[in-house]
Short mmCIF file of C-alpha atoms in Angstrom, two decimals:
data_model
loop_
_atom_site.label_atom_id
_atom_site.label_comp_id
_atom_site.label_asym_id
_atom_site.label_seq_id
_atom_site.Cartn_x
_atom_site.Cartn_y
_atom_site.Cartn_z
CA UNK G 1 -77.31 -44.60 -31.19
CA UNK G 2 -76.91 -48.08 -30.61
CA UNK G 3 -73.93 -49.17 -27.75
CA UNK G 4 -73.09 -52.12 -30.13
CA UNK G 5 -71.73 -49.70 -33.07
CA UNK G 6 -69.73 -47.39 -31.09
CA UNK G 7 -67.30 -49.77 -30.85
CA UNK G 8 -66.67 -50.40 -34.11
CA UNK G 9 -66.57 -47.05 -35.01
CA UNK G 10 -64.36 -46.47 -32.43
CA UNK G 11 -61.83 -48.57 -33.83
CA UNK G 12 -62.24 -48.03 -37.13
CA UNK G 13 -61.14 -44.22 -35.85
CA UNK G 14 -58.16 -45.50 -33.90
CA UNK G 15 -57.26 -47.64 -36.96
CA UNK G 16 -57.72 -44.50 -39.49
CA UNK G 17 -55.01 -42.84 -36.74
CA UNK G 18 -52.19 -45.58 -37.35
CA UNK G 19 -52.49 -46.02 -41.35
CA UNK G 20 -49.20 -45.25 -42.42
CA UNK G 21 -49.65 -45.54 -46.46
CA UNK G 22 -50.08 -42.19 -48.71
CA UNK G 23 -51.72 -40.69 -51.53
CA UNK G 24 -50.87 -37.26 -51.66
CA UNK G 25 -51.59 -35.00 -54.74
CA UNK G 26 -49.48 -32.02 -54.03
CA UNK G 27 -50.80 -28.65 -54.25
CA UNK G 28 -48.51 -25.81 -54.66
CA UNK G 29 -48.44 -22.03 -55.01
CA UNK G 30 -45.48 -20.22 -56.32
CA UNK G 31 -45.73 -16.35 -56.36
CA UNK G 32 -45.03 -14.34 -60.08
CA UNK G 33 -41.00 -13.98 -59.52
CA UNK G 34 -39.82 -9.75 -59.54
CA UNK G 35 -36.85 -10.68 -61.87
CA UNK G 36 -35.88 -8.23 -64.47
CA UNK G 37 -36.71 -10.56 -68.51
CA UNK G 38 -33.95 -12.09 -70.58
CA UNK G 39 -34.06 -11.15 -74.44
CA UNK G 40 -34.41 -14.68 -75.06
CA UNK G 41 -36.91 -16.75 -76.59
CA UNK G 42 -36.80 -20.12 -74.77
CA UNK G 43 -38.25 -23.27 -75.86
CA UNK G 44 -39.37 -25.46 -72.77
CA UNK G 45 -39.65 -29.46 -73.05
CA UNK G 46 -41.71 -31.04 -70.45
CA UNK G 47 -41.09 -34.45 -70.96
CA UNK G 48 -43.96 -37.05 -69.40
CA UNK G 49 -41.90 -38.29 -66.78
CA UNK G 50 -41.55 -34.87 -65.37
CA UNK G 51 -45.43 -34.42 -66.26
CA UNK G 52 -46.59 -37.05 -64.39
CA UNK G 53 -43.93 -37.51 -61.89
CA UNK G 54 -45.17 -39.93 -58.84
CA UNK G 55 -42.89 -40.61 -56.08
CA UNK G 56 -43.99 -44.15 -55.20
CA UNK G 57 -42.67 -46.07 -51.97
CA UNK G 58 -43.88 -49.37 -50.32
CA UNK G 59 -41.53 -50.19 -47.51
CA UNK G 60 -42.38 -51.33 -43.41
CA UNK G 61 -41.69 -47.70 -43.09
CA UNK G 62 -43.48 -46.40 -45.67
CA UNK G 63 -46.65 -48.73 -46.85
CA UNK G 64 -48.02 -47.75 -50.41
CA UNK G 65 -46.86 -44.20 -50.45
CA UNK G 66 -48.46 -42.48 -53.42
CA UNK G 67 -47.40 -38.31 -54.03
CA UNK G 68 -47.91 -37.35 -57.33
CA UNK G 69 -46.55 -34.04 -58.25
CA UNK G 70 -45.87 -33.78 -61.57
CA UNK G 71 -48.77 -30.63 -62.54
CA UNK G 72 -46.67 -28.58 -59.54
CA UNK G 73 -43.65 -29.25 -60.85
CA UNK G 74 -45.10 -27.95 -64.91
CA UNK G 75 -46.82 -24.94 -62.55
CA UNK G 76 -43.51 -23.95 -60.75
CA UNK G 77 -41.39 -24.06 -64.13
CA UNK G 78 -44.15 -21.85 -66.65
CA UNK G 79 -44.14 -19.58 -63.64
CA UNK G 80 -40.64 -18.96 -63.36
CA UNK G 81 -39.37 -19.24 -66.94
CA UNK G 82 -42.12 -16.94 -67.75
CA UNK G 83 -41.13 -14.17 -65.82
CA UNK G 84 -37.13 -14.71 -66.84
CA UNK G 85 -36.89 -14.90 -70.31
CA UNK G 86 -39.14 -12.31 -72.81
CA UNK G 87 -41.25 -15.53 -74.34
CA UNK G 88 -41.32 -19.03 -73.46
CA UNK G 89 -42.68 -21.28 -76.36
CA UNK G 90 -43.35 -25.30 -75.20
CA UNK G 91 -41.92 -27.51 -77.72
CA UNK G 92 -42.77 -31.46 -78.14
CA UNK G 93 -40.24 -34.03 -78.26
CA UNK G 94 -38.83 -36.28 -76.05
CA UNK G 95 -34.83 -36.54 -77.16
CA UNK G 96 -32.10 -34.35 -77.59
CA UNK G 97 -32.57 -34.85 -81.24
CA UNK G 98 -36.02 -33.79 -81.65
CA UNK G 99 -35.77 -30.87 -79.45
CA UNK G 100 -34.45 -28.63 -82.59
CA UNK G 101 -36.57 -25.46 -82.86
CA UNK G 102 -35.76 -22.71 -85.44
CA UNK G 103 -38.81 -20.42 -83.61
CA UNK G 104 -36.51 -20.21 -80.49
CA UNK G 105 -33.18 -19.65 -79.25
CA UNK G 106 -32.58 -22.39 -77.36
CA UNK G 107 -34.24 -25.33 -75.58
CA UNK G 108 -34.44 -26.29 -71.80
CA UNK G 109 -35.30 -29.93 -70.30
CA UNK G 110 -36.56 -29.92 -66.83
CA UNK G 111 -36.50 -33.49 -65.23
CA UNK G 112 -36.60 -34.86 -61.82
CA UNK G 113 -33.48 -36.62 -60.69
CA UNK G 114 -34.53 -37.18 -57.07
CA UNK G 115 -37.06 -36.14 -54.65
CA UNK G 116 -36.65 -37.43 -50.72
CA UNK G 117 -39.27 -36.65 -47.56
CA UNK G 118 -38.52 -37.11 -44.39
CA UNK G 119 -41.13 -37.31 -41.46
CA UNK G 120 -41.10 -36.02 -37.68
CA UNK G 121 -40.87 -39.73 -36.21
CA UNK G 122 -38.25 -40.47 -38.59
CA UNK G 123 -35.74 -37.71 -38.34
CA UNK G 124 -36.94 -37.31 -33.85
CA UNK G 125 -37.68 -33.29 -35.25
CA UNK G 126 -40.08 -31.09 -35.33
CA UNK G 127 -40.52 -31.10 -39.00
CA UNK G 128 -42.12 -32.43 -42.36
CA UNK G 129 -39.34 -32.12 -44.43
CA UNK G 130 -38.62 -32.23 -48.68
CA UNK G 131 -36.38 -32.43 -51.18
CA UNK G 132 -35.65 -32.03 -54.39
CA UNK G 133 -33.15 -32.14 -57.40
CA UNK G 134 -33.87 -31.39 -60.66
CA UNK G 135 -31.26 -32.01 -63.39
CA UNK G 136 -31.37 -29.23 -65.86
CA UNK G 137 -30.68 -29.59 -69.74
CA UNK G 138 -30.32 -26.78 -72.22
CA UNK G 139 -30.29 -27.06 -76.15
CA UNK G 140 -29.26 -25.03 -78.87
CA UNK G 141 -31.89 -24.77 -81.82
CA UNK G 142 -30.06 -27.52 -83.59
CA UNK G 143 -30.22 -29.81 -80.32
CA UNK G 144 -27.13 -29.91 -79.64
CA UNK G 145 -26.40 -29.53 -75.26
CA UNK G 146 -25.42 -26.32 -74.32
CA UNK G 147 -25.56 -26.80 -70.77
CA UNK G 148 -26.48 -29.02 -67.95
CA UNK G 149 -26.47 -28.99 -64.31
CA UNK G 150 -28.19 -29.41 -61.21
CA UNK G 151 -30.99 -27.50 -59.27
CA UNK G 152 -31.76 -28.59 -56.01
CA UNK G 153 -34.75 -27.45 -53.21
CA UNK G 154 -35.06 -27.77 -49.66
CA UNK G 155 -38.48 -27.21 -47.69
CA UNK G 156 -39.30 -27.88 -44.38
CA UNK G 157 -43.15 -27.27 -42.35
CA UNK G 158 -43.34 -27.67 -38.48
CA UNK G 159 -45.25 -29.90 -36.86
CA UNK G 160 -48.66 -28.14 -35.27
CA UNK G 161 -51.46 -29.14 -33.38
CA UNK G 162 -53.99 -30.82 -35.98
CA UNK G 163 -52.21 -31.02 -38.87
CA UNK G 164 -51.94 -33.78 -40.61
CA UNK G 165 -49.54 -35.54 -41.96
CA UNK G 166 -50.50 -35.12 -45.72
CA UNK G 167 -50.69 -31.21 -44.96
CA UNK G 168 -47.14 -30.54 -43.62
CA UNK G 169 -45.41 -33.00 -46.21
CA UNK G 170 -47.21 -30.80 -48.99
CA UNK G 171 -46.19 -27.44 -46.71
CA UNK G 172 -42.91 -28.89 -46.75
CA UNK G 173 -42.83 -29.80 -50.72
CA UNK G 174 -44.65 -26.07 -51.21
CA UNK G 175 -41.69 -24.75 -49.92
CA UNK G 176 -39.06 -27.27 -51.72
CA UNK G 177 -40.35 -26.00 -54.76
CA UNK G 178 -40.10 -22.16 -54.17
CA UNK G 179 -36.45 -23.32 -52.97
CA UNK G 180 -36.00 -24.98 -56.22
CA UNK G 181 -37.62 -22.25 -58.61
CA UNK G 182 -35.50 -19.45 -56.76
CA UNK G 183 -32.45 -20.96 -56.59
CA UNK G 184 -32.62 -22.00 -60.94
CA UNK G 185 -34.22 -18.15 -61.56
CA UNK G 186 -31.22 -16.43 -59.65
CA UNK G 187 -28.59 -19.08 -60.29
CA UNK G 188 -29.43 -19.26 -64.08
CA UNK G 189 -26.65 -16.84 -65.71
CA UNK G 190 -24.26 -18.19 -62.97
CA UNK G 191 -23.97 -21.82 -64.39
CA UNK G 192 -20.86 -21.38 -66.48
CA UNK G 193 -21.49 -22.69 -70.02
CA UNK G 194 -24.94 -20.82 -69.79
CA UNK G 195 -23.55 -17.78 -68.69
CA UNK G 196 -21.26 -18.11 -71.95
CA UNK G 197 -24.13 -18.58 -74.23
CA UNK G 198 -25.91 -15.58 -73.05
CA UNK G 199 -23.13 -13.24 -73.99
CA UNK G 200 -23.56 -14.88 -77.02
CA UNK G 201 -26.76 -13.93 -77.53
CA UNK G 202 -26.31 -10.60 -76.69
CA UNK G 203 -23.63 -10.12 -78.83
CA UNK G 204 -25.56 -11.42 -82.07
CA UNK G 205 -28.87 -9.45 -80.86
CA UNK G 206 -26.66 -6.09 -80.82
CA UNK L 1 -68.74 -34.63 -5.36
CA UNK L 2 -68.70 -31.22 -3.34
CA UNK L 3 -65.19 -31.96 -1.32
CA UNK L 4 -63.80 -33.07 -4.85
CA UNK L 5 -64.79 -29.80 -5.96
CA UNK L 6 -63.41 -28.32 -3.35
CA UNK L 7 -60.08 -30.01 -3.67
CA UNK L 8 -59.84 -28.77 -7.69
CA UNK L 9 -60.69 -25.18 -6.90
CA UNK L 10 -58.07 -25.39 -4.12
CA UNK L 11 -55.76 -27.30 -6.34
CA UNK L 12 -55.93 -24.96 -9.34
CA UNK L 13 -55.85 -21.85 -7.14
CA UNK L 14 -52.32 -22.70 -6.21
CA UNK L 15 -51.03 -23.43 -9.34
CA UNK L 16 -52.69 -20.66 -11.02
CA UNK L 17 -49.97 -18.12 -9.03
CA UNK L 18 -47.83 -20.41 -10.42
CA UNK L 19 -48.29 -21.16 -13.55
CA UNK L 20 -46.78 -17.64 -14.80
CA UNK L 21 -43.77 -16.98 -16.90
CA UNK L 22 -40.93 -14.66 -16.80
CA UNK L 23 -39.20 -12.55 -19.48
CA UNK L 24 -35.75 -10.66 -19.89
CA UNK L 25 -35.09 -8.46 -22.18
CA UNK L 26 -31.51 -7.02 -23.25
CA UNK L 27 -31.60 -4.69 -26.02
CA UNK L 28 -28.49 -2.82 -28.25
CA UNK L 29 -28.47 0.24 -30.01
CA UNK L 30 -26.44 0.96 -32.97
CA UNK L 31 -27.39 3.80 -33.94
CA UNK L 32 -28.70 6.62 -31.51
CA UNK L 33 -31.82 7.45 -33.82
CA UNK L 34 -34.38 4.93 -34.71
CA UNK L 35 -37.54 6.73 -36.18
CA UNK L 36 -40.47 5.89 -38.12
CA UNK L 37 -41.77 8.94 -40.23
CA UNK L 38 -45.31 9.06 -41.17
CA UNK L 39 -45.75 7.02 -44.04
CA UNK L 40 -43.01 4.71 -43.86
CA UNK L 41 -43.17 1.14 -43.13
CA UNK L 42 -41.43 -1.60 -41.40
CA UNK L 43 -41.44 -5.23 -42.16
CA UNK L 44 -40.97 -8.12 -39.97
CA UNK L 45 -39.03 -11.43 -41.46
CA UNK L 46 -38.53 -14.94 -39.70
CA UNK L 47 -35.10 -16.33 -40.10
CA UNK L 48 -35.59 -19.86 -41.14
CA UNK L 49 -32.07 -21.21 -42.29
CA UNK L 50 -31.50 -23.21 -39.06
CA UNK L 51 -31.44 -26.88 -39.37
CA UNK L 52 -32.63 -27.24 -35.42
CA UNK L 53 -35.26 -25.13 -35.43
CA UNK L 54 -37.64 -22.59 -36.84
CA UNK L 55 -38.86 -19.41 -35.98
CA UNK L 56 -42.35 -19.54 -35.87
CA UNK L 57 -45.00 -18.06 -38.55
CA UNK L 58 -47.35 -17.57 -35.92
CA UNK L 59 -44.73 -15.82 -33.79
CA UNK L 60 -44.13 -12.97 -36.68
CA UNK L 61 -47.88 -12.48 -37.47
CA UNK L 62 -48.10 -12.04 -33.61
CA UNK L 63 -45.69 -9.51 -33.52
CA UNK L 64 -46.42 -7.67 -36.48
CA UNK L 65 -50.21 -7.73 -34.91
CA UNK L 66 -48.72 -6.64 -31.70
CA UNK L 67 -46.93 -3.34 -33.23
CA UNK L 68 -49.83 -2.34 -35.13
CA UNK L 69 -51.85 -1.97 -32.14
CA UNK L 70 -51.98 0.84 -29.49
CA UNK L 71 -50.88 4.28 -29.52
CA UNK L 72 -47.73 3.87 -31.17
CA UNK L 73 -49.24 2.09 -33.99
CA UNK L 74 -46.41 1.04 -36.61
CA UNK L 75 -47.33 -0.15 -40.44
CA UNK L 76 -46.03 -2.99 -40.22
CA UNK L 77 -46.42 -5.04 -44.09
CA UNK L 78 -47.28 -8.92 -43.54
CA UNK L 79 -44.40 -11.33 -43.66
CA UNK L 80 -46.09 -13.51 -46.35
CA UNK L 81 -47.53 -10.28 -48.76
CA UNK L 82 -44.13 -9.43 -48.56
CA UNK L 83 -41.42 -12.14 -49.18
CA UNK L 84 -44.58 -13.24 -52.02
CA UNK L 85 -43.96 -10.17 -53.79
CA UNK L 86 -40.49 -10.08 -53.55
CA UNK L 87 -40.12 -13.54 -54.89
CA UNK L 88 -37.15 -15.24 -55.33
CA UNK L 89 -35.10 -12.61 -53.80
CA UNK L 90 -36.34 -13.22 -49.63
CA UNK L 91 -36.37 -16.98 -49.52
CA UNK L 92 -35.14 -18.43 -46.35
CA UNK L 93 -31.92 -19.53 -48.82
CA UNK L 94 -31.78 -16.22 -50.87
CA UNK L 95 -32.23 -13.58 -48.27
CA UNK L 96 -29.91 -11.35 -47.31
CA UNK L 97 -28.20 -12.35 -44.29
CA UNK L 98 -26.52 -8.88 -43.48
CA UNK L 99 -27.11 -5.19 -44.41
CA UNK L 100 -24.13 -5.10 -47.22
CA UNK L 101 -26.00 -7.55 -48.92
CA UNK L 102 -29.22 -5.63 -48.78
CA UNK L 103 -27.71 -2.78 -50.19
CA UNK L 104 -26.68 -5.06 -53.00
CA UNK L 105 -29.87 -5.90 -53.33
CA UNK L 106 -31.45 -2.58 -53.23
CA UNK L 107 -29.25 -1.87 -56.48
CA UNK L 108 -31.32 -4.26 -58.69
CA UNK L 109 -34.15 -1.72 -60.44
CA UNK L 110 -37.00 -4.20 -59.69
CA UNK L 111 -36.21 -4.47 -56.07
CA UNK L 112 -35.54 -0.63 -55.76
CA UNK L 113 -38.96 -0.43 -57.51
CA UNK L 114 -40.80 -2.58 -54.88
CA UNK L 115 -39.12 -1.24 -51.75
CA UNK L 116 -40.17 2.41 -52.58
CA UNK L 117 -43.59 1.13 -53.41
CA UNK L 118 -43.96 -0.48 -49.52
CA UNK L 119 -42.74 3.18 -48.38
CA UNK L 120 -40.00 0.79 -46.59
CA UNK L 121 -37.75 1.83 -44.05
CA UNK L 122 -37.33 -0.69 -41.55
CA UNK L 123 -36.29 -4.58 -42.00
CA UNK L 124 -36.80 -6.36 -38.58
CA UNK L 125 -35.44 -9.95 -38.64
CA UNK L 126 -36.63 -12.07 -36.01
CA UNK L 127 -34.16 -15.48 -34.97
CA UNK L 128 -35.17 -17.95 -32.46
CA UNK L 129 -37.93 -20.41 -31.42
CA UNK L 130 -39.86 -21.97 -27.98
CA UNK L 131 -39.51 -25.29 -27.03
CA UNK L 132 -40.12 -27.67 -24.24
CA UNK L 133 -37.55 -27.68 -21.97
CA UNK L 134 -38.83 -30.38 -20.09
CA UNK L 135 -42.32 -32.22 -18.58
CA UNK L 136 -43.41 -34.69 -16.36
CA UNK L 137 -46.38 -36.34 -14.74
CA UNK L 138 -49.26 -37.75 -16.80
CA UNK L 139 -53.48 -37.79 -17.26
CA UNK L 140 -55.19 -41.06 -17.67
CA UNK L 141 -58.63 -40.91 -19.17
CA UNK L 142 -61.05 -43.82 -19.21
CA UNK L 143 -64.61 -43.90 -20.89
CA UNK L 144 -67.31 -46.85 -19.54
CA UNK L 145 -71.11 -47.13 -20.30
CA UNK L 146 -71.70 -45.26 -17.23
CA UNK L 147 -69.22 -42.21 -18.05
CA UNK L 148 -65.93 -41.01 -18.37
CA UNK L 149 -63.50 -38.51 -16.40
CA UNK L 150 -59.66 -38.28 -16.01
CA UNK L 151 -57.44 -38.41 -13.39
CA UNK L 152 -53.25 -37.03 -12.28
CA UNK L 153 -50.93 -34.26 -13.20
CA UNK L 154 -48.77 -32.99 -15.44
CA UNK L 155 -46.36 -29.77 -16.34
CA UNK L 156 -44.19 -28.98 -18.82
CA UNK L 157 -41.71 -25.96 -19.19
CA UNK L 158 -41.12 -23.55 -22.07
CA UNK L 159 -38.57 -21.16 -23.37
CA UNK L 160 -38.85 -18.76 -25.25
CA UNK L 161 -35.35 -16.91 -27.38
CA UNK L 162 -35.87 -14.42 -29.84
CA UNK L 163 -33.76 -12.14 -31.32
CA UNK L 164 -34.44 -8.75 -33.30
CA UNK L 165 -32.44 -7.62 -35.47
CA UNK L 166 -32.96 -4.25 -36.92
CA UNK L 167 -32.08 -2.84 -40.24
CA UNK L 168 -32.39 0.72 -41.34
CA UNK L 169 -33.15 0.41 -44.93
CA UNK L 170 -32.58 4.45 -45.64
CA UNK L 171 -29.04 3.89 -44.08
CA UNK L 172 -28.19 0.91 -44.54
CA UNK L 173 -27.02 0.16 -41.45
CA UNK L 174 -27.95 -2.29 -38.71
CA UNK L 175 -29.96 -0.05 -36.18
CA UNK L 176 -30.04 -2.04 -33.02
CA UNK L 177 -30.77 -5.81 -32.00
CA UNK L 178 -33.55 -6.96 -28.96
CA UNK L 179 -33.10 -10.25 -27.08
CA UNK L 180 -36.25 -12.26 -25.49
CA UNK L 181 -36.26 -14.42 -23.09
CA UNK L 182 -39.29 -16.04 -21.74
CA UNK L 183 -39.74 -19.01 -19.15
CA UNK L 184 -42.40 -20.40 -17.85
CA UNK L 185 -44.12 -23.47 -16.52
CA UNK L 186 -47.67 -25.06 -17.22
CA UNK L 187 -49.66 -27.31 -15.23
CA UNK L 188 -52.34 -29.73 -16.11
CA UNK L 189 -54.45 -30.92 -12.93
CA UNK L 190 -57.38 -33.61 -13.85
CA UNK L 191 -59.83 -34.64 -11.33
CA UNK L 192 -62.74 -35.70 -13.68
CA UNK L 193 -61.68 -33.05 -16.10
CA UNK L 194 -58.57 -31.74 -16.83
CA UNK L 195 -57.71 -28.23 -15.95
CA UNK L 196 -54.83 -27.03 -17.81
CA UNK L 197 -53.35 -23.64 -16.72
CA UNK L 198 -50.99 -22.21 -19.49
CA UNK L 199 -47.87 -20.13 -19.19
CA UNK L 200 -48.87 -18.49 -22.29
CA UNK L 201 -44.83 -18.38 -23.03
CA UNK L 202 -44.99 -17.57 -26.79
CA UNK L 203 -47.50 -15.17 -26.46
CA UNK L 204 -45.76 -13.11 -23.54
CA UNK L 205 -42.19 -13.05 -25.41
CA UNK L 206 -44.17 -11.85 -28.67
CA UNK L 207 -45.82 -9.27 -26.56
CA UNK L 208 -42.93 -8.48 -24.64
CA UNK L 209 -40.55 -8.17 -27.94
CA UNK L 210 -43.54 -5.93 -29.94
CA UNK L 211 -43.34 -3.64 -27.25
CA UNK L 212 -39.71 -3.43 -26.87
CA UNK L 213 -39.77 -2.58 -30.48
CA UNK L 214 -41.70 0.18 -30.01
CA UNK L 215 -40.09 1.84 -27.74
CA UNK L 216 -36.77 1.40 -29.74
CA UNK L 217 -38.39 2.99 -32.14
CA UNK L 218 -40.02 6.31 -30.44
CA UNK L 219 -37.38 6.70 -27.99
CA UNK L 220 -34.51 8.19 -28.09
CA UNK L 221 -31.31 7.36 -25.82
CA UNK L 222 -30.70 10.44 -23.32
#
């Protein structure tokens, strides 16, 4: 090899080292949840800003960060609701409105209120860290709100020799969402007005 | 080039003997029996709820590794196999955090269902993390069209602090806890090349736990 193009190469290494902008398609894997099935049929609305949810950021800090997430966050939510209620039907619609469904016994609207990462340099730790909150909406058949509230997930991945930065922010977003899916699968029949309803559908299935 | 090799051997001879590390280990029984019958199996869980630190994935797997092997061997189900198929229910913000709230768990049929499956009997939590303690010195390195080589010194110190808890899942009880503590110091001569010389710290408390383990579990106190 030529002395004249190590150089180059060299640099263009060094320079590969420093770039500080993202784009990060986060992969996730969320195990089949051991939770004992509602009697419920549930309707699930996936709206497209929860589809193709990209958390975009172009600071000093943070040049053109790019993390798309929005096929983990549709994987995390037919994994869970699948194992809690007895069927899960996905219904189309994008309001409260249209979310009335006669096949079902009541509709729920995942969305993303918030999602936050923190890296090692920035928080002087050890970690790759994640958040998020998801704000939860649940419908009747006629559309009318039953419930909402707030789900939130926390995930953090250490820092280890040779991993990369986009590895241990999606170890660290892995882990938000099995935070996230956990907490809403046990947490469910504990949210008040939800807790309410499902009496009430065990009383009129009896 | 002979005297500088000279001077490394030398130099790496002496801080070979000291480049070791130290452990202490305390332990506390609960209960006077602690046995595994044949068949039964013990898992071993990272606590990870601590905003400071972490314990270590690789630490776990090493000490899961560490009690299968030998005489004594223990079946010892993977950390990740098993908070997978327990899913939601041993996430770092789900899990129980004492043995009341195991046995409240252990009531649900599912989870009843799965424990008997893994044969389990013992939950051992494991709390705590190494870190640097502190370093000094440094290594310059320098490449030039007619080679390359480093040059100076360097050493760090790590600590080690790990605590076992152990839960007997057929009693529901807390059996006993084991405390690790390992020190040591690593050095990182370069003449030309750099010669590090590790205290191994992680791996000697993980070794050093593991075995402590062990013998909680096939002795008895007199």
């Amino acid at each position: 090899m030529n002395h004249r193009h190590i150089y180059p190469v060299c640099l263009l290494l060094i320079m590969a080292g420093c770039e500080q902008s993202m784009s990060l398609r986060v992969d996730s894997e969320i195990p089949t949840p051991v939770i004992a099935r509602m009697p419920v049929t549930m309707g699930v609305l996936y709206r497209d800003d929860l589809r193709n949810y990209v958390y975009e950021e172009n600071s000093d800090e943070r040049p053109n960060w790019k993390i798309e997430s929005g096929s983990s966050h549709i994987a995390l939510f037919e994994q869970i609701l699948g194992s809690m209620f007895e069927e899960t039907i996905e219904v189309a619609g994008t309001t409260a409105d249209t979310t009335a469904d006669t096949t079902v016994d009541a509709v729920l609207a995942p969305s993303i209120a918030e999602m936050q990462f923190a890296l090692p340099a920035e928080t002087k730790s050890d970690f790759y860290e994640a958040w998020i909150k998801y704000d939860m909406e649940l419908f009747n058949r006629e559309g009318n709100p039953i419930a909402n509230w707030s789900v939130t997930g926390y995930g953090k991945s250490s820092t280890e020799f040779m991993k990369s930065r986009d590895k241990g922010l999606n170890a660290a977003v892995n882990q938000a969402l099995r935070d996230a899916g956990a907490r809403f699968a046990l947490g469910f029949h504990k949210v008040e007005a939800v807790g309410a309803w499902l009496e009430q559908v065990d009383s009129s299935g009896e | 080039m002979k005297i500088l090799a000279v001077i490394t051997l030398s130099v790496g001879l002496a801080l070979l003997s000291g480049c070791k590390s130290t452990t202490v280990i305390d332990e506390y029984r609960e209960t006077s029996v602690a046995s595994i019958i044949g068949g039964e199996a013990i898992v071993v869980l990272g606590r990870r709820h601590s905003s400071s630190y972490e314990t270590e994935d690789d630490f776990i797997s090493c000490v899961g590794k560490s009690l299968k092997q030998g005489q004594s061997e223990i079946n010892v189900i993977p950390e990740k196999d098993f908070v997978d198929s327990m899913y939601p229910y041993f996430e770092t913000s789900t899990a129980p955090m004492d043995v009341r709230n195991l046995g409240k768990l252990a009531q649900i049929p599912v989870i009843a269902d799965k424990f008997n499956d893994f044969n389990l009997r013992y939950f051992v939590w494991i709390d705590g993390a190494t870190e640097r303690t502190d370093s000094s010195g440094s290594v310059s390195c320098a490449v030039g069209p007619g080679g390359g080589g480093c040059f100076g010194f360097a050493y760090w110190k790590d600590e080690a602090n790990y605590e076992a808890s152990i839960w007997d899942f057929k009693q529901l009880a807390l059996s006993g806890k084991i405390n690790a503590e390992t020190k040591g110091t690593s050095f990182m001569p370069a003449i030309i090349i750099p010669i590090p010389m590790l205290a191994r710290v992680q791996e000697n408390a993980c070794k050093s736990l593991a075995n402590q383990i062990k013998t909680f579990f096939s002795q008895q106190p007199g």
